[in-house]
mmCIF file of C-alpha atoms in Angstrom:
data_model
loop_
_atom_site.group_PDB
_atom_site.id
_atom_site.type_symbol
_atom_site.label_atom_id
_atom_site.label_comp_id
_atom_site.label_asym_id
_atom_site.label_seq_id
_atom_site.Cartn_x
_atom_site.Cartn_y
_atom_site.Cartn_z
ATOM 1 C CA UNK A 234 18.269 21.593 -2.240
ATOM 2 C CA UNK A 235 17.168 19.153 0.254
ATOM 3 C CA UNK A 236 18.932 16.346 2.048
ATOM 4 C CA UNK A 237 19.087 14.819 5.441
ATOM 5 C CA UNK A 238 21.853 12.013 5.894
ATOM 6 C CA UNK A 239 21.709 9.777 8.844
ATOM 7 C CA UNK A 240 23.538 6.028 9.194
ATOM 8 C CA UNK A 241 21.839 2.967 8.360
ATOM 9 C CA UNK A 242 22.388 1.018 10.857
ATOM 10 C CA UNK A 243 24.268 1.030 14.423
ATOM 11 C CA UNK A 244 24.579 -1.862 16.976
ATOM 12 C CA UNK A 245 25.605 -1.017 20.594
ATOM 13 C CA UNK A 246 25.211 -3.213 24.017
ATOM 14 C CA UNK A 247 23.005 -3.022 26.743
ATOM 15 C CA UNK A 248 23.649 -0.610 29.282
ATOM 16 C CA UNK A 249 25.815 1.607 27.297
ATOM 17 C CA UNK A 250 25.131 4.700 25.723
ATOM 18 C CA UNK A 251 25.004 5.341 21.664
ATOM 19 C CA UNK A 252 24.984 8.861 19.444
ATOM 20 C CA UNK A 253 22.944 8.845 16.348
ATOM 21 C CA UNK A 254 23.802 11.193 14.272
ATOM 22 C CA UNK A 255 22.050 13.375 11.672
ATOM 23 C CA UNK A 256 23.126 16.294 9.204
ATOM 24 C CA UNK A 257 20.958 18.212 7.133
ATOM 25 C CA UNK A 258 20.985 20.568 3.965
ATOM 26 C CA UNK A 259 17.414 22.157 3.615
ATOM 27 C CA UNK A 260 16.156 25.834 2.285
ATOM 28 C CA UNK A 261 15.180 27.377 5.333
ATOM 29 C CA UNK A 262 15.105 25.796 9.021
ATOM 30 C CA UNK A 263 12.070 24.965 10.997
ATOM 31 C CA UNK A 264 13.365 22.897 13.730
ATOM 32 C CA UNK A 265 14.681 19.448 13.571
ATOM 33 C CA UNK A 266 12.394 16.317 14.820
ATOM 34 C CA UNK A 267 13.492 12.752 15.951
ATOM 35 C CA UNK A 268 10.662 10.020 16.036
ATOM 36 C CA UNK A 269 11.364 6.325 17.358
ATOM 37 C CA UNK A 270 9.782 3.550 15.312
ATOM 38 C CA UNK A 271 9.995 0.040 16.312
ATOM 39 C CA UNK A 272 9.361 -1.925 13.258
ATOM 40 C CA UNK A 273 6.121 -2.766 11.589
ATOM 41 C CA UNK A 274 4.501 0.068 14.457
ATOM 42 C CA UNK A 275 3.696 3.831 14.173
ATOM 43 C CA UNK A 276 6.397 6.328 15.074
ATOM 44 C CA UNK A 277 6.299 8.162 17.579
ATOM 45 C CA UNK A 278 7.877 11.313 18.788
ATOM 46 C CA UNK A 279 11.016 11.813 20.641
ATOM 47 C CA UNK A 280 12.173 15.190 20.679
ATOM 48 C CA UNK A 281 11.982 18.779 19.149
ATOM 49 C CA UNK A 282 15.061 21.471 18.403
ATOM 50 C CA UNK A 283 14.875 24.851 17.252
ATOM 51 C CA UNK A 284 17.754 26.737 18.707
ATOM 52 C CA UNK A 285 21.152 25.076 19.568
ATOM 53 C CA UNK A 286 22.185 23.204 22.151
ATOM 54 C CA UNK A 287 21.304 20.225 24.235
ATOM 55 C CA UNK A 288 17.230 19.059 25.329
ATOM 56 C CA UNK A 289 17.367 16.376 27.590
ATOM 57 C CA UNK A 290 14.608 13.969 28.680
ATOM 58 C CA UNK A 291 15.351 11.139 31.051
ATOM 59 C CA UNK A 292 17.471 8.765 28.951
ATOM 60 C CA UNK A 293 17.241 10.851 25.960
ATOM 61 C CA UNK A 294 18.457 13.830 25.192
ATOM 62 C CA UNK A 295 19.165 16.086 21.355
ATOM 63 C CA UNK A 296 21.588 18.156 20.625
ATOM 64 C CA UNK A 297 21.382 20.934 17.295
ATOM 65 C CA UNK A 298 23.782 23.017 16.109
ATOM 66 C CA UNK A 299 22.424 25.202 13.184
ATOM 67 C CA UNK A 300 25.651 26.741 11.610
ATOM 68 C CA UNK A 301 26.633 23.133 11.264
ATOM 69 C CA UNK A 302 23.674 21.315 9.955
ATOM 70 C CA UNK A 303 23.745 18.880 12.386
ATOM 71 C CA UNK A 304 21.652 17.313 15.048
ATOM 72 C CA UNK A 305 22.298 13.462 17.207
ATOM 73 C CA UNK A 306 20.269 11.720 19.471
ATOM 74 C CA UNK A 307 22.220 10.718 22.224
ATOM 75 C CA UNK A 308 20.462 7.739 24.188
ATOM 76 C CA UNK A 309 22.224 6.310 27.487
ATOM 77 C CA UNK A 310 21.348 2.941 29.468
ATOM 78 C CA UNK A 311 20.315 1.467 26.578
ATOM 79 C CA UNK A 312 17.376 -1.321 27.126
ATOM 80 C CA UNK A 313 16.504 -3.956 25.042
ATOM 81 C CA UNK A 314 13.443 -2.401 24.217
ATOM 82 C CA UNK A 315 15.306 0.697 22.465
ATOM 83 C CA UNK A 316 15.929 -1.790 19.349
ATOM 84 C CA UNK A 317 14.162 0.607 16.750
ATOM 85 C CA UNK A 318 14.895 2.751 14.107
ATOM 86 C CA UNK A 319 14.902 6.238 14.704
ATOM 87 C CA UNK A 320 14.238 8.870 11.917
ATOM 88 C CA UNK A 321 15.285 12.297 12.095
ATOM 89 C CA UNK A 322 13.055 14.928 10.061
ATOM 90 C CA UNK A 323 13.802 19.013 9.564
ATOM 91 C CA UNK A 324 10.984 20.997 9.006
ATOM 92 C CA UNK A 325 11.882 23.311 5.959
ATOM 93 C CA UNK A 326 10.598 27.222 5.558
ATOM 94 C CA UNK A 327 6.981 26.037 4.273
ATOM 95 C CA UNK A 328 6.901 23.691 7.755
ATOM 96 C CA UNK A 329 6.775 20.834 5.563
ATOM 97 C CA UNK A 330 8.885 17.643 7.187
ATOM 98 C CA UNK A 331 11.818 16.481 5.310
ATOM 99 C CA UNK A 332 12.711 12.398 6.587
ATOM 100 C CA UNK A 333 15.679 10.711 6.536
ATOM 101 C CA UNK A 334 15.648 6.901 5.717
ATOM 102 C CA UNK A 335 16.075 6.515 9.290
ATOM 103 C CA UNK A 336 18.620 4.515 11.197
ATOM 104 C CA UNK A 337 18.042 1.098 12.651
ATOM 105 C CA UNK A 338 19.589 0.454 16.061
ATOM 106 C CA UNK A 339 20.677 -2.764 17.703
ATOM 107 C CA UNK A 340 20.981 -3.502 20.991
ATOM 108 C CA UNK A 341 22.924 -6.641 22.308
ATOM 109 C CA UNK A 342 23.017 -8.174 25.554
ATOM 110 C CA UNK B 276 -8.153 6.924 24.793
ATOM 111 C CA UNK B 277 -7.383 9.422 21.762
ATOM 112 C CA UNK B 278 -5.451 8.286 18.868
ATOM 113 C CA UNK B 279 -5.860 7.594 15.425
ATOM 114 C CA UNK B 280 -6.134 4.257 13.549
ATOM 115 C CA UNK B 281 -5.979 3.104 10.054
ATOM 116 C CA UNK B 282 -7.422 0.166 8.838
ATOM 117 C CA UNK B 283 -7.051 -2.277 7.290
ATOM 118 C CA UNK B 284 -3.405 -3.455 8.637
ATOM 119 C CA UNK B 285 -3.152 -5.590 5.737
ATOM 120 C CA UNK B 286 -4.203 -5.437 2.316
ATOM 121 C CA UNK B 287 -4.051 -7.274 -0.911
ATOM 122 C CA UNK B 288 -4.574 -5.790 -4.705
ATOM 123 C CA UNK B 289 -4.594 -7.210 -7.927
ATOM 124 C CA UNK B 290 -3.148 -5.336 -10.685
ATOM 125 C CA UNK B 291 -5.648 -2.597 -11.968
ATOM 126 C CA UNK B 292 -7.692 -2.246 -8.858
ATOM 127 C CA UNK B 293 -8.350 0.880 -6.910
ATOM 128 C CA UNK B 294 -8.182 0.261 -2.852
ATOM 129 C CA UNK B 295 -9.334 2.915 -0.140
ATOM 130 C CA UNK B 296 -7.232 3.389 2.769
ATOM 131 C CA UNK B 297 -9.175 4.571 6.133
ATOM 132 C CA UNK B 298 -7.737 7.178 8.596
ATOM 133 C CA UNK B 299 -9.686 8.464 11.488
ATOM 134 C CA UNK B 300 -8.371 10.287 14.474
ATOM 135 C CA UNK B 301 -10.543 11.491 17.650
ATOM 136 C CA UNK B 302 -7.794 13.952 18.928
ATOM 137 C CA UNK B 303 -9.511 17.094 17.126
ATOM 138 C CA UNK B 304 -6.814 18.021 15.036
ATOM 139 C CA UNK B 305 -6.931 20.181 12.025
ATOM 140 C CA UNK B 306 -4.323 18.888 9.655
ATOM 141 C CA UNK B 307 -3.835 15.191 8.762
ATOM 142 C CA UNK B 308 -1.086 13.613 6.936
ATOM 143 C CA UNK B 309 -0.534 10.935 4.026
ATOM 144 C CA UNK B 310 2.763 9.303 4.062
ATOM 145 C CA UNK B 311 4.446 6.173 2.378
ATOM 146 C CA UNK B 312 7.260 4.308 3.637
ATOM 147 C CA UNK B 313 9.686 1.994 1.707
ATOM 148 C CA UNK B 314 12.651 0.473 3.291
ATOM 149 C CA UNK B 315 15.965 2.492 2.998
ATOM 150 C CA UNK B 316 14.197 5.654 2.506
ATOM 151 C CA UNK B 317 12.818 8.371 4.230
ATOM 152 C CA UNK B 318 8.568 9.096 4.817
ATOM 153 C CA UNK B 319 7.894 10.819 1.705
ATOM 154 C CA UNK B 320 4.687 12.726 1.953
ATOM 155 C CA UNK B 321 1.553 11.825 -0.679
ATOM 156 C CA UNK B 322 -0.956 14.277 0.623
ATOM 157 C CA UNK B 323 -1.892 16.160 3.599
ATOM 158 C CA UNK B 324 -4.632 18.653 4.673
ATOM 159 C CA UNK B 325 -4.773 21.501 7.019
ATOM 160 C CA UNK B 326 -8.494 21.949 7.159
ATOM 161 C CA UNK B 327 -12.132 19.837 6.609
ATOM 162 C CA UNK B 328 -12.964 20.153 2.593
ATOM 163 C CA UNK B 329 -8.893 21.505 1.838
ATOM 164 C CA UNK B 330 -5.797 19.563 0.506
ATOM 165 C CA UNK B 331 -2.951 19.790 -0.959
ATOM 166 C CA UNK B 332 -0.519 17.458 -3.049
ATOM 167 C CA UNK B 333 2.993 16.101 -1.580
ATOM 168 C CA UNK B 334 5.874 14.946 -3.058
ATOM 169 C CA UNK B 335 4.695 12.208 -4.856
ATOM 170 C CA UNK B 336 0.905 12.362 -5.386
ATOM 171 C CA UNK B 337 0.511 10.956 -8.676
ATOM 172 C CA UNK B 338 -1.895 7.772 -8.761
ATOM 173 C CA UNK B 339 -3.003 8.956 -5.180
ATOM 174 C CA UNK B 340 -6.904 10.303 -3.740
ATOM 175 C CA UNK B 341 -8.030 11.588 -1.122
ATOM 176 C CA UNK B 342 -10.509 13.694 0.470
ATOM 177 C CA UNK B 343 -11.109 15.612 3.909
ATOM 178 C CA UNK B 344 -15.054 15.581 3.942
ATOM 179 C CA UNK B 345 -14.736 15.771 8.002
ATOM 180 C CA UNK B 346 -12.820 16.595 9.851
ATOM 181 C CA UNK B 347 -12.276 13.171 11.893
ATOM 182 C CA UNK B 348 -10.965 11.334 8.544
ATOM 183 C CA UNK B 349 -8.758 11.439 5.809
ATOM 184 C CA UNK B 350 -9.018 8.144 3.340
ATOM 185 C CA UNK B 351 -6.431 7.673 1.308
ATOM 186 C CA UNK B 352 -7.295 6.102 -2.677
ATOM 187 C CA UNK B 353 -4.886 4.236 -4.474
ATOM 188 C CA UNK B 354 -5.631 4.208 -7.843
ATOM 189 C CA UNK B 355 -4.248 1.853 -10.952
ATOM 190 C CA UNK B 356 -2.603 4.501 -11.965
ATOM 191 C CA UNK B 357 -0.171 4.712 -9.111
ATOM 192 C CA UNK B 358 2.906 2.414 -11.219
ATOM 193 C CA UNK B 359 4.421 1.212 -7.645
ATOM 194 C CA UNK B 360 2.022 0.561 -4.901
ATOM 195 C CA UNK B 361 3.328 -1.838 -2.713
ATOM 196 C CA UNK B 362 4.384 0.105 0.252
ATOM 197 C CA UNK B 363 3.582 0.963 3.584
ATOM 198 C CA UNK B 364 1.159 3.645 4.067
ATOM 199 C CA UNK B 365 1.338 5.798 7.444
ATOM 200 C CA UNK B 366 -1.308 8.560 8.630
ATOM 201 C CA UNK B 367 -0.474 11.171 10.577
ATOM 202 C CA UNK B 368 -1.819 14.358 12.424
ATOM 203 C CA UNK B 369 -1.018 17.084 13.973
ATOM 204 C CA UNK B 370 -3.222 19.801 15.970
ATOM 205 C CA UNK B 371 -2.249 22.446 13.296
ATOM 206 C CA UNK B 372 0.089 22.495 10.545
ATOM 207 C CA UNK B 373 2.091 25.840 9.732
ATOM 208 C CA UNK B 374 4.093 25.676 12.874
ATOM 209 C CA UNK B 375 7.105 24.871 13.993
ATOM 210 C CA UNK B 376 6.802 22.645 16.474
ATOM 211 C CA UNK B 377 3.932 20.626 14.660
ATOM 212 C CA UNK B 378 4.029 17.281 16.407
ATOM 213 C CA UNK B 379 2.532 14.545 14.644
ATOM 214 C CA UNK B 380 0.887 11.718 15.659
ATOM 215 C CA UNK B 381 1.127 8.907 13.417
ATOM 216 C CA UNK B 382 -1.458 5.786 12.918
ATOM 217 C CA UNK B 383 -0.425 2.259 13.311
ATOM 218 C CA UNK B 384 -0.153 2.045 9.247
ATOM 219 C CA UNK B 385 -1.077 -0.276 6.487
ATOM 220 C CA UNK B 386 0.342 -2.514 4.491
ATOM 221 C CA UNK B 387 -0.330 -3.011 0.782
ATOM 222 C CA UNK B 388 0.539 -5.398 -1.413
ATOM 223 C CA UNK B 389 -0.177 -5.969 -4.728
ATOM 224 C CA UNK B 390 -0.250 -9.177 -6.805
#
């Protein structure tokens, strides 16, 4: 089967730092995607995980571990500007994306 | 500036009436991407093509057209037969599909409502 659970929502303040979580169940592995996607706007991509361990990218950085499933998107100094949702997609064995409903973040001064 | 935009943002349909959907992307990828979004779920993918004249069906493309006459677009059809069309409706491409780290870049979307 397929499924890719992430939380619907998460508040955090500005300045701190927030994990997003996301665990997956999917026939085959591909690599595991995160987009940000402020709302009513395009998403766009974040980040890109094939083999465990931790990609980092300025404030942003992914973590996978395959054996478990499970992926988060760690994001530190938040701005106000990181209020979004952020979806996290696997790519299954016929490199087809697989969403989740995505998980809207709010930041607070 | 490369990108890819759909048009229009906004769109209206009565009951019954086919709309078209317009995708067109300048970045000189090969495979281009249908999507729909509805809130509390995940993109769930209507169509997609890997190559100019080629397409295949997604997960949920009943009451759904398209065609990939060039390579540059990608218009989307909604047809009366599609029970539930009120959605948003995102396009997406990517410089090849097949791979694993197949990056897509998504259009600004549009939104369709029907009366």
């Amino acid at each position: 089967g397929q499924n890719i659970d992430q939380p619907t929502e998460m508040t955090a303040t500005e300045g701190a730092i927030v994990q997003i979580n996301c665990t997956y169940q999917t026939s085959g592995f591909n690599g595991l995607f995160w987009y940000q996607q402020h709302a009513g706007e395009a998403p766009t991509f974040l980040s890109y995980n094939v083999l465990d361990g931790l990609e980092e990218k300025g404030r942003f950085s992914s973590f996978l571990s395959r054996s478990k499933g499970y992926s988060y998107l760690l994001l530190k100094e938040l701005q106000m500007k990181d209020s979004a949702s952020y979806l996290c997609a696997d790519m299954d064995s016929n490199y087809q994306l697989i969403w989740g409903a995505g998980t809207k973040l709010i930041i607070k001064p | 500036d490369g990108g890819i935009t759909q048009s229009p943002k906004y769109l209206f349909r009565k009951e019954g009436q086919n709309v078209t959907l317009s995708c067109e992307q300048n970045l000189n990828h090969d495979a281009m991407y249908w999507y729909r979004q509805d809130p509390g779920q995940g993109l769930r993918l209507i169509y997609y093509s890997q190559i100019v004249n080629d397409f295949q069906k997604g997960d949920i493309a009943e009451g759904y057209s398209v065609s990939r006459e060039k390579k540059e677009s990608f218009p989307l059809t909604v047809t009366s037969a599609q029970k539930n069309p009120t959605a948003f409706y995102l396009c997406a491409s990517s410089i090849t599909g097949g791979t694993g780290a197949n990056v897509l870049t998504f259009g600004a979307g549009s939104r369709l409502t029907v009366l």
